[in-house]
Amino acid sequence: MLETILQDRFAVTAVILFGIGFMNLMLQQDLLKKVVGFNIMDSAVFLLLASLGYIEGHTAPIVEEGAVNASLYINPIPSGLVLTGIVVSVSITAFSLALIQRIYRRYGTIQLRELLEKAKKEED
Amino acid sequence: MSNGPEKQDWRTRLVSWVDGDREPKDQSLFVMEQRHRRRFLPTEEEHERREKTRLHRFFNWYPVAAVFIALTLVTVLLGTVLQMPLFGQESNPINNEVAEHYLEHGEEDTGSSNAVTAMILSYRGFDTLGESCVLFLAVTSVMMLLLKDGEDEDGKLARRSAREADQEEHGDIILKRTAWVLTPFIFLFAIYVLLNGETSPGGGFSGGTILGAGLILFSSAFGQRNVRVIMDRKTYSFIRTFGLMLYALLYGAYIFFGANGLPNYLAGMALLIDLAVGLVVACTIYGFYALFSTGEI
C-alpha cells in the first residue's frame, strides 16, 4: 500500500490538490477565491495528466539525429493534451473574472452571502 | 378473490382522486399531508424574517455538506488513482503504438524533431485550431463584458483617464528602468522560442505567451497609451483575427496537400502555422491584461 502510494506520488498529490481546490471552491465566500480554488483544481488535473506520460529513465521527446527510437523518449501525447486543458482553463478563468468584475460593478460586493441577500432583496 | 370488490373500490377512488376530488372517501389512504388552510398571508417583515432564517439555515448546513462531498470525492479519487498503472513504467498501457509512431515517424512526416510540436501542429492540428478558437472567443467575450463604451458611466471615464495619464507620467522609476532594459530581450527570446519550436522546447503557445508577457511589461511600465501608438484597437482586432484565419488557411492547405511528407518547397509551412498560433496567443494574453487593467485596448 505504502509502496503504491510512493510509486504513484504524483497521482496522489494531484488528488490531494484537487481536494484542496474543491474545498476552496465550495467553502470560500469570496468569488475571487472561488476562482483561485477552481484553478488549483485545474492544476491538479494537469499534474495528473502530465505525469502519466513520464517513463523512468527516458528523455524529453525531442528526437535527435541518429537516435530515432521510441524507447529513448517519454510519451509526447499527454503533454499535448495538457496544452488543451491549460488553454481552456485560462479562457474560463478570464471569463469568470470578467463576470465577477461586472457583478462587483452591479452589486458593490463579491461576498457570496451579501450578494445573495442583495439579489433577493432586489428581486422582491 | 375476496378483495375483488375492494380493489374495484380502490380504483374508483383513485380515479376520482386523480380527477380532482379533494376529499377522498377514506382520508387515511390518499391524503398525504393534512394541513390547515392558511388563514392569513404573512406580513412583509414576517416574510423577510422567514427568508432570512431559511438563508441562515442554508449557510449553516452548507459547509458540513461541502466537506462531506469533498471528502467523499477525494476518497473515491484516491481509490481510483491507486488502482491506476504505476508511475513511470514503460509497460503502461498509455505507451502504445500511437506514441511510438509519433516519435519514430514524426520527423519524416512533419519535419519537426520536437515530437510534441509535431503532434499539436500536424497530427492533431484541428485540436489546436479548436484551442485557438477558444482563446479567440474568450477574448471576445471578455471584451463584451468589460470594454468601455461611450454610454458607460459617462463622467467617470474622462476623470479616470485623466488620473491615469497622471499616474503614467510619474510612473515607478524602478519598473521603468527594468522594463527599458528587459523588454527587447523578452521580445528577442519570444521570437527565438517561436522560431525554434520545431527543434527545441517551445513553439507557438510558449512563444506567444512570452511575447504577450513582454507586451504586458512594456504597457505596465510606460502606460497603455504607448502601446496603443503601435497597436490600437483596430490593429489589435486585425492581428487577432488574422492569426486565427492564417492558422485555419494554412492548416487547411497543409491537409489539402497531403499532410504527411510535404514537398520540399512547403517545408516552412509548419513554421508559419507556429507563428499564427503565437500571434493568437500573444494577442490573447495582452488583451486580457489590457481589458482587466483599464477596460480598453
Tab-separated table of C-alpha atoms in Angstrom:
chain	number	residue	atom	x	y	z
A	1	MET	CA	0.000	0.000	0.000
A	2	LEU	CA	2.641	2.489	1.073
A	3	GLU	CA	4.800	1.411	-1.807
A	4	THR	CA	1.973	2.029	-4.243
A	5	ILE	CA	1.435	5.475	-2.777
A	6	LEU	CA	5.115	6.269	-3.065
A	7	GLN	CA	5.257	4.986	-6.606
A	8	ASP	CA	2.130	6.877	-7.621
A	9	ARG	CA	3.167	10.000	-5.728
A	10	PHE	CA	2.210	12.418	-8.474
A	11	ALA	CA	-1.263	10.997	-8.820
A	12	VAL	CA	-1.776	11.061	-5.045
A	13	THR	CA	-0.515	14.642	-4.873
A	14	ALA	CA	-2.869	15.526	-7.695
A	15	VAL	CA	-5.817	14.059	-5.813
A	16	ILE	CA	-4.896	15.970	-2.645
A	17	LEU	CA	-4.507	19.186	-4.630
A	18	PHE	CA	-7.841	18.517	-6.265
A	19	GLY	CA	-9.416	18.114	-2.846
A	20	ILE	CA	-7.888	21.383	-1.641
A	21	GLY	CA	-9.126	23.188	-4.721
A	22	PHE	CA	-12.567	21.683	-4.403
A	23	MET	CA	-12.873	22.687	-0.748
A	24	ASN	CA	-11.735	26.168	-1.690
A	25	LEU	CA	-14.326	26.307	-4.421
A	26	MET	CA	-17.105	25.210	-2.102
A	27	LEU	CA	-16.256	26.957	1.144
A	28	GLN	CA	-14.869	30.358	0.218
A	29	GLN	CA	-17.337	33.212	0.378
A	30	ASP	CA	-15.283	35.414	-1.887
A	31	LEU	CA	-15.927	34.828	-5.568
A	32	LEU	CA	-12.313	35.624	-6.459
A	33	LYS	CA	-11.099	32.981	-4.045
A	34	LYS	CA	-13.519	30.552	-5.595
A	35	VAL	CA	-11.829	31.155	-8.914
A	36	VAL	CA	-8.464	30.506	-7.249
A	37	GLY	CA	-9.814	27.212	-5.953
A	38	PHE	CA	-11.002	26.358	-9.419
A	39	ASN	CA	-7.525	26.998	-10.759
A	40	ILE	CA	-5.979	24.758	-8.114
A	41	MET	CA	-8.296	22.008	-9.294
A	42	ASP	CA	-7.171	22.613	-12.852
A	43	SER	CA	-3.530	22.359	-11.826
A	44	ALA	CA	-4.220	19.063	-10.119
A	45	VAL	CA	-5.679	17.657	-13.324
A	46	PHE	CA	-2.724	18.930	-15.332
A	47	LEU	CA	-0.286	17.377	-12.873
A	48	LEU	CA	-2.010	14.033	-13.146
A	49	LEU	CA	-2.143	14.153	-16.947
A	50	ALA	CA	1.423	15.298	-17.392
A	51	SER	CA	2.754	12.678	-15.006
A	52	LEU	CA	1.036	9.934	-16.983
A	53	GLY	CA	3.368	10.392	-19.932
A	54	TYR	CA	6.586	10.063	-17.971
A	55	ILE	CA	8.708	6.976	-18.348
A	56	GLU	CA	11.559	6.399	-15.943
A	57	GLY	CA	14.979	6.992	-17.475
A	58	HIS	CA	13.724	8.404	-20.766
A	59	THR	CA	14.402	11.906	-22.026
A	60	ALA	CA	12.260	14.711	-23.412
A	61	PRO	CA	10.600	13.867	-26.730
A	62	ILE	CA	12.913	15.879	-28.944
A	63	VAL	CA	14.176	13.330	-31.399
A	64	GLU	CA	17.892	13.619	-32.114
A	65	GLU	CA	19.612	12.665	-35.346
A	66	GLY	CA	20.548	9.056	-35.409
A	67	ALA	CA	18.603	8.169	-32.303
A	68	VAL	CA	15.174	7.556	-33.752
A	69	ASN	CA	13.962	5.002	-31.297
A	70	ALA	CA	10.760	5.307	-29.341
A	71	SER	CA	12.241	3.566	-26.327
A	72	LEU	CA	14.544	6.545	-25.661
A	73	TYR	CA	11.891	9.206	-25.168
A	74	ILE	CA	8.908	9.806	-22.965
A	75	ASN	CA	5.354	9.728	-24.274
A	76	PRO	CA	4.507	13.039	-26.008
A	77	ILE	CA	0.747	12.591	-26.130
A	78	PRO	CA	-0.207	13.631	-22.571
A	79	SER	CA	1.872	16.812	-22.954
A	80	GLY	CA	-0.162	17.779	-25.971
A	81	LEU	CA	-3.403	17.037	-24.180
A	82	VAL	CA	-2.401	19.112	-21.158
A	83	LEU	CA	-1.901	22.042	-23.513
A	84	THR	CA	-5.561	21.903	-24.479
A	85	GLY	CA	-6.514	21.818	-20.826
A	86	ILE	CA	-4.356	24.822	-19.997
A	87	VAL	CA	-5.849	26.859	-22.819
A	88	VAL	CA	-9.386	26.098	-21.711
A	89	SER	CA	-8.508	26.834	-18.082
A	90	VAL	CA	-7.022	30.218	-18.981
A	91	SER	CA	-10.064	31.132	-21.025
A	92	ILE	CA	-12.528	30.089	-18.368
A	93	THR	CA	-10.581	31.935	-15.671
A	94	ALA	CA	-10.549	35.130	-17.688
A	95	PHE	CA	-14.224	34.864	-18.471
A	96	SER	CA	-15.232	34.245	-14.868
A	97	LEU	CA	-13.036	37.109	-13.659
A	98	ALA	CA	-14.735	39.395	-16.139
A	99	LEU	CA	-18.120	38.242	-14.894
A	100	ILE	CA	-17.012	38.895	-11.310
A	101	GLN	CA	-15.962	42.384	-12.257
A	102	ARG	CA	-19.403	43.010	-13.720
A	103	ILE	CA	-21.017	41.620	-10.590
A	104	TYR	CA	-18.946	43.961	-8.463
A	105	ARG	CA	-19.966	46.921	-10.569
A	106	ARG	CA	-23.624	45.965	-10.239
A	107	TYR	CA	-23.841	44.980	-6.579
A	108	GLY	CA	-20.767	46.517	-4.978
A	109	THR	CA	-19.663	43.289	-3.347
A	110	ILE	CA	-18.315	39.891	-4.294
A	111	GLN	CA	-19.025	38.175	-0.988
A	112	LEU	CA	-21.433	35.430	-1.837
A	113	ARG	CA	-23.623	35.822	1.228
A	114	GLU	CA	-24.137	39.548	0.878
A	115	LEU	CA	-24.612	39.036	-2.819
A	116	LEU	CA	-27.413	36.551	-2.293
A	117	GLU	CA	-29.150	38.788	0.205
A	118	LYS	CA	-28.873	41.794	-2.071
A	119	ALA	CA	-30.080	39.879	-5.091
A	120	LYS	CA	-33.027	38.536	-3.123
A	121	LYS	CA	-33.931	41.976	-1.880
A	122	GLU	CA	-33.847	43.349	-5.394
A	123	GLU	CA	-35.975	40.520	-6.627
A	124	ASP	CA	-38.839	41.352	-4.265
B	1	MET	CA	-60.944	-13.406	-4.741
B	2	SER	CA	-62.138	-11.829	-1.633
B	3	ASN	CA	-60.562	-8.471	-2.270
B	4	GLY	CA	-62.072	-8.063	-5.735
B	5	PRO	CA	-64.739	-5.534	-4.900
B	6	GLU	CA	-62.369	-3.830	-2.563
B	7	LYS	CA	-59.909	-3.386	-5.392
B	8	GLN	CA	-62.640	-2.008	-7.594
B	9	ASP	CA	-63.497	0.418	-4.913
B	10	TRP	CA	-59.867	1.405	-4.590
B	11	ARG	CA	-59.681	2.047	-8.282
B	12	THR	CA	-62.737	4.248	-8.484
B	13	ARG	CA	-61.499	6.191	-5.540
B	14	LEU	CA	-58.139	6.652	-7.210
B	15	VAL	CA	-59.806	7.782	-10.413
B	16	SER	CA	-61.943	10.268	-8.592
B	17	TRP	CA	-58.923	11.490	-6.701
B	18	VAL	CA	-56.997	11.971	-9.919
B	19	ASP	CA	-59.980	13.736	-11.411
B	20	GLY	CA	-59.772	16.308	-8.708
B	21	ASP	CA	-61.944	15.109	-5.885
B	22	ARG	CA	-60.371	16.907	-2.996
B	23	GLU	CA	-61.981	14.810	-0.300
B	24	PRO	CA	-61.399	11.121	-0.897
B	25	LYS	CA	-63.761	8.789	0.884
B	26	ASP	CA	-61.116	7.280	3.086
B	27	GLN	CA	-58.926	10.091	4.201
B	28	SER	CA	-56.256	7.941	5.750
B	29	LEU	CA	-55.291	6.426	2.419
B	30	PHE	CA	-54.781	9.223	0.000
B	31	VAL	CA	-54.330	12.409	1.887
B	32	MET	CA	-50.636	12.611	2.198
B	33	GLU	CA	-50.479	15.613	4.380
B	34	GLN	CA	-53.238	17.319	6.190
B	35	ARG	CA	-52.767	20.928	6.561
B	36	HIS	CA	-54.988	23.727	7.650
B	37	ARG	CA	-55.773	26.247	5.043
B	38	ARG	CA	-53.641	29.236	5.568
B	39	ARG	CA	-55.869	31.840	7.147
B	40	PHE	CA	-53.571	34.780	6.777
B	41	LEU	CA	-50.952	35.948	4.367
B	42	PRO	CA	-47.644	36.543	6.125
B	43	THR	CA	-46.841	40.173	6.563
B	44	GLU	CA	-43.922	41.769	4.854
B	45	GLU	CA	-41.494	41.546	7.737
B	46	GLU	CA	-42.640	38.075	8.650
B	47	HIS	CA	-41.857	37.023	5.108
B	48	GLU	CA	-38.468	38.689	5.271
B	49	ARG	CA	-37.697	37.058	8.590
B	50	ARG	CA	-38.599	33.662	7.212
B	51	GLU	CA	-36.431	34.169	4.160
B	52	LYS	CA	-33.565	35.180	6.378
B	53	THR	CA	-33.845	32.115	8.593
B	54	ARG	CA	-34.039	29.953	5.519
B	55	LEU	CA	-30.865	31.537	4.178
B	56	HIS	CA	-29.207	31.200	7.583
B	57	ARG	CA	-30.112	27.563	7.842
B	58	PHE	CA	-28.729	27.005	4.363
B	59	PHE	CA	-25.469	28.702	5.244
B	60	ASN	CA	-25.201	26.703	8.453
B	61	TRP	CA	-25.581	23.372	6.733
B	62	TYR	CA	-23.712	24.216	3.589
B	63	PRO	CA	-20.129	23.824	4.959
B	64	VAL	CA	-20.943	20.450	6.502
B	65	ALA	CA	-22.380	19.171	3.254
B	66	ALA	CA	-19.496	20.640	1.276
B	67	VAL	CA	-16.859	18.995	3.467
B	68	PHE	CA	-18.710	15.712	3.277
B	69	ILE	CA	-18.961	15.828	-0.512
B	70	ALA	CA	-15.328	16.859	-0.897
B	71	LEU	CA	-14.087	14.089	1.391
B	72	THR	CA	-16.166	11.501	-0.419
B	73	LEU	CA	-14.872	12.717	-3.744
B	74	VAL	CA	-11.253	12.627	-2.569
B	75	THR	CA	-11.686	9.125	-1.166
B	76	VAL	CA	-13.176	7.846	-4.391
B	77	LEU	CA	-10.468	9.521	-6.447
B	78	LEU	CA	-7.712	8.161	-4.214
B	79	GLY	CA	-9.123	4.683	-4.582
B	80	THR	CA	-9.175	5.116	-8.340
B	81	VAL	CA	-5.700	6.561	-8.518
B	82	LEU	CA	-4.188	3.726	-6.508
B	83	GLN	CA	-5.641	1.260	-8.980
B	84	MET	CA	-4.014	3.007	-11.903
B	85	PRO	CA	-0.888	1.681	-13.636
B	86	LEU	CA	2.252	2.560	-11.731
B	87	PHE	CA	4.009	5.839	-12.413
B	88	GLY	CA	6.847	5.854	-14.903
B	89	GLN	CA	6.729	2.288	-16.131
B	90	GLU	CA	7.395	1.639	-19.765
B	91	SER	CA	4.828	-1.144	-19.941
B	92	ASN	CA	1.924	1.156	-19.023
B	93	PRO	CA	-0.997	0.953	-21.446
B	94	ILE	CA	-0.643	4.630	-22.267
B	95	ASN	CA	2.663	3.988	-24.024
B	96	ASN	CA	1.150	2.325	-27.041
B	97	GLU	CA	1.841	2.273	-30.744
B	98	VAL	CA	0.471	5.793	-31.270
B	99	ALA	CA	3.194	7.391	-29.195
B	100	GLU	CA	5.714	5.130	-30.841
B	101	HIS	CA	4.600	6.232	-34.279
B	102	TYR	CA	4.744	9.908	-33.328
B	103	LEU	CA	8.254	9.503	-32.017
B	104	GLU	CA	9.672	7.378	-34.788
B	105	HIS	CA	7.984	8.891	-37.832
B	106	GLY	CA	7.361	12.418	-36.573
B	107	GLU	CA	10.453	13.888	-38.145
B	108	GLU	CA	9.960	12.484	-41.622
B	109	ASP	CA	6.219	13.117	-41.576
B	110	THR	CA	6.209	16.692	-40.358
B	111	GLY	CA	9.786	17.877	-40.431
B	112	SER	CA	9.917	18.789	-36.769
B	113	SER	CA	12.098	16.868	-34.374
B	114	ASN	CA	10.158	18.021	-31.325
B	115	ALA	CA	7.531	15.316	-31.056
B	116	VAL	CA	5.117	17.489	-29.049
B	117	THR	CA	5.210	20.263	-31.633
B	118	ALA	CA	4.827	17.730	-34.420
B	119	MET	CA	1.823	16.353	-32.630
B	120	ILE	CA	-0.023	19.550	-31.792
B	121	LEU	CA	0.662	21.301	-35.098
B	122	SER	CA	0.439	18.471	-37.588
B	123	TYR	CA	-1.058	15.252	-36.375
B	124	ARG	CA	-3.618	16.956	-34.194
B	125	GLY	CA	-3.751	20.354	-35.798
B	126	PHE	CA	-7.519	20.582	-35.694
B	127	ASP	CA	-7.334	20.265	-31.942
B	128	THR	CA	-5.018	23.261	-31.895
B	129	LEU	CA	-7.374	25.110	-34.210
B	130	GLY	CA	-10.084	24.490	-31.644
B	131	GLU	CA	-7.820	25.797	-28.890
B	132	SER	CA	-7.107	28.949	-30.865
B	133	CYS	CA	-10.822	29.419	-31.341
B	134	VAL	CA	-11.366	29.014	-27.618
B	135	LEU	CA	-8.785	31.720	-26.901
B	136	PHE	CA	-10.285	33.967	-29.554
B	137	LEU	CA	-13.765	33.531	-28.138
B	138	ALA	CA	-12.509	34.091	-24.596
B	139	VAL	CA	-11.038	37.456	-25.558
B	140	THR	CA	-14.202	38.329	-27.428
B	141	SER	CA	-16.450	37.531	-24.504
B	142	VAL	CA	-14.218	39.369	-22.038
B	143	MET	CA	-14.335	42.322	-24.411
B	144	MET	CA	-18.104	42.180	-24.463
B	145	LEU	CA	-18.187	42.208	-20.694
B	146	LEU	CA	-15.520	44.762	-19.900
B	147	LEU	CA	-14.940	47.061	-22.840
B	148	LYS	CA	-15.879	50.603	-22.028
B	149	ASP	CA	-18.140	52.346	-24.437
B	150	GLY	CA	-19.415	55.889	-24.598
B	151	GLU	CA	-22.531	55.442	-22.502
B	152	ASP	CA	-20.765	53.598	-19.719
B	153	GLU	CA	-20.655	55.723	-16.538
B	154	ASP	CA	-20.189	58.815	-18.653
B	155	GLY	CA	-18.433	61.264	-16.397
B	156	LYS	CA	-16.289	58.668	-14.698
B	157	LEU	CA	-14.447	57.731	-17.818
B	158	ALA	CA	-12.917	61.087	-18.565
B	159	ARG	CA	-11.873	61.636	-14.963
B	160	ARG	CA	-10.284	58.255	-14.664
B	161	SER	CA	-8.297	58.567	-17.831
B	162	ALA	CA	-7.019	61.927	-16.663
B	163	ARG	CA	-5.898	60.357	-13.412
B	164	GLU	CA	-4.346	57.524	-15.342
B	165	ALA	CA	-2.394	59.871	-17.526
B	166	ASP	CA	-1.098	61.495	-14.379
B	167	GLN	CA	-0.036	58.162	-13.000
B	168	GLU	CA	1.633	57.188	-16.224
B	169	GLU	CA	3.522	60.427	-16.246
B	170	HIS	CA	5.018	59.779	-12.814
B	171	GLY	CA	5.352	56.028	-13.020
B	172	ASP	CA	7.607	53.896	-10.902
B	173	ILE	CA	11.217	54.546	-11.865
B	174	ILE	CA	12.476	51.053	-10.990
B	175	LEU	CA	9.787	49.485	-13.124
B	176	LYS	CA	10.525	51.849	-15.971
B	177	ARG	CA	14.274	51.232	-15.965
B	178	THR	CA	13.870	47.472	-15.661
B	179	ALA	CA	11.331	47.379	-18.436
B	180	TRP	CA	13.566	49.552	-20.591
B	181	VAL	CA	16.372	47.005	-20.273
B	182	LEU	CA	14.308	43.826	-20.308
B	183	THR	CA	11.647	44.352	-22.938
B	184	PRO	CA	13.886	43.969	-26.015
B	185	PHE	CA	15.397	40.805	-24.621
B	186	ILE	CA	11.991	39.388	-23.821
B	187	PHE	CA	10.850	40.041	-27.372
B	188	LEU	CA	14.050	38.510	-28.707
B	189	PHE	CA	13.570	35.432	-26.562
B	190	ALA	CA	9.948	35.173	-27.654
B	191	ILE	CA	10.943	35.227	-31.297
B	192	TYR	CA	13.647	32.664	-30.617
B	193	VAL	CA	11.151	30.338	-28.913
B	194	LEU	CA	8.611	30.885	-31.677
B	195	LEU	CA	11.045	30.063	-34.465
B	196	ASN	CA	12.693	27.139	-32.712
B	197	GLY	CA	9.557	25.322	-31.704
B	198	GLU	CA	10.373	22.508	-34.067
B	199	THR	CA	13.764	21.592	-32.791
B	200	SER	CA	13.699	22.582	-29.148
B	201	PRO	CA	11.186	23.020	-26.367
B	202	GLY	CA	8.850	25.810	-27.284
B	203	GLY	CA	6.543	26.626	-30.117
B	204	GLY	CA	3.539	28.762	-30.753
B	205	PHE	CA	1.961	28.609	-27.336
B	206	SER	CA	5.015	29.273	-25.193
B	207	GLY	CA	6.471	31.804	-27.609
B	208	GLY	CA	3.180	33.630	-27.843
B	209	THR	CA	2.869	33.737	-24.083
B	210	ILE	CA	6.358	35.220	-23.723
B	211	LEU	CA	5.537	37.791	-26.389
B	212	GLY	CA	2.353	38.694	-24.538
B	213	ALA	CA	4.270	38.931	-21.264
B	214	GLY	CA	6.739	41.327	-22.873
B	215	LEU	CA	3.856	43.489	-24.060
B	216	ILE	CA	2.365	43.434	-20.582
B	217	LEU	CA	5.649	44.524	-19.005
B	218	PHE	CA	6.017	47.309	-21.540
B	219	SER	CA	2.496	48.578	-21.081
B	220	SER	CA	2.623	48.434	-17.290
B	221	ALA	CA	5.836	50.434	-17.239
B	222	PHE	CA	5.201	53.016	-19.928
B	223	GLY	CA	1.428	53.101	-19.951
B	224	GLN	CA	-1.007	51.660	-22.362
B	225	ARG	CA	-1.029	54.791	-24.404
B	226	ASN	CA	2.434	53.999	-25.691
B	227	VAL	CA	1.363	50.523	-26.680
B	228	ARG	CA	-1.629	51.996	-28.431
B	229	VAL	CA	0.718	54.008	-30.624
B	230	ILE	CA	1.807	50.833	-32.349
B	231	MET	CA	-1.316	48.797	-31.702
B	232	ASP	CA	-4.683	50.458	-31.344
B	233	ARG	CA	-7.910	48.580	-31.086
B	234	LYS	CA	-8.332	48.177	-34.813
B	235	THR	CA	-4.836	46.818	-35.316
B	236	TYR	CA	-5.305	44.552	-32.339
B	237	SER	CA	-8.519	43.093	-33.690
B	238	PHE	CA	-6.924	42.738	-37.088
B	239	ILE	CA	-3.895	40.833	-35.750
B	240	ARG	CA	-6.100	38.617	-33.628
B	241	THR	CA	-8.388	37.678	-36.484
B	242	PHE	CA	-5.518	37.481	-38.927
B	243	GLY	CA	-3.690	34.943	-36.746
B	244	LEU	CA	-6.706	32.702	-36.494
B	245	MET	CA	-7.519	32.941	-40.202
B	246	LEU	CA	-3.905	32.326	-41.127
B	247	TYR	CA	-3.865	29.248	-38.987
B	248	ALA	CA	-7.081	27.895	-40.456
B	249	LEU	CA	-5.989	28.597	-44.018
B	250	LEU	CA	-2.506	27.179	-43.609
B	251	TYR	CA	-3.672	24.103	-41.848
B	252	GLY	CA	-6.366	23.576	-44.460
B	253	ALA	CA	-3.746	23.863	-47.171
B	254	TYR	CA	-1.499	21.548	-45.219
B	255	ILE	CA	-4.181	18.881	-45.104
B	256	PHE	CA	-5.062	19.535	-48.746
B	257	PHE	CA	-1.514	18.971	-49.920
B	258	GLY	CA	-1.417	15.609	-48.257
B	259	ALA	CA	-0.277	16.450	-44.735
B	260	ASN	CA	2.467	13.931	-44.224
B	261	GLY	CA	5.646	14.113	-46.221
B	262	LEU	CA	5.194	17.566	-47.759
B	263	PRO	CA	7.238	18.510	-50.813
B	264	ASN	CA	10.357	20.480	-50.015
B	265	TYR	CA	9.092	23.908	-51.021
B	266	LEU	CA	6.347	23.652	-48.421
B	267	ALA	CA	8.638	22.688	-45.572
B	268	GLY	CA	8.378	26.113	-43.976
B	269	MET	CA	4.651	25.759	-43.535
B	270	ALA	CA	4.832	24.309	-40.044
B	271	LEU	CA	6.848	27.342	-39.017
B	272	LEU	CA	4.177	29.686	-40.347
B	273	ILE	CA	1.474	27.718	-38.561
B	274	ASP	CA	3.515	28.081	-35.395
B	275	LEU	CA	3.739	31.824	-35.918
B	276	ALA	CA	-0.005	32.081	-36.432
B	277	VAL	CA	-0.658	30.312	-33.151
B	278	GLY	CA	1.898	32.576	-31.489
B	279	LEU	CA	0.076	35.668	-32.743
B	280	VAL	CA	-3.260	34.471	-31.415
B	281	VAL	CA	-1.817	33.556	-28.029
B	282	ALA	CA	0.146	36.797	-27.642
B	283	CYS	CA	-2.924	38.860	-28.507
B	284	THR	CA	-4.989	36.878	-26.041
B	285	ILE	CA	-2.562	37.334	-23.163
B	286	TYR	CA	-2.084	41.031	-23.773
B	287	GLY	CA	-5.794	41.533	-24.391
B	288	PHE	CA	-6.700	40.032	-21.040
B	289	TYR	CA	-4.231	42.306	-19.287
B	290	ALA	CA	-5.373	45.428	-21.057
B	291	LEU	CA	-9.058	44.695	-20.588
B	292	PHE	CA	-8.746	43.896	-16.918
B	293	SER	CA	-6.471	46.785	-16.026
B	294	THR	CA	-8.176	49.648	-17.847
B	295	GLY	CA	-11.031	48.217	-19.850
B	296	GLU	CA	-9.548	49.406	-23.095
B	297	ILE	CA	-7.181	48.100	-25.687
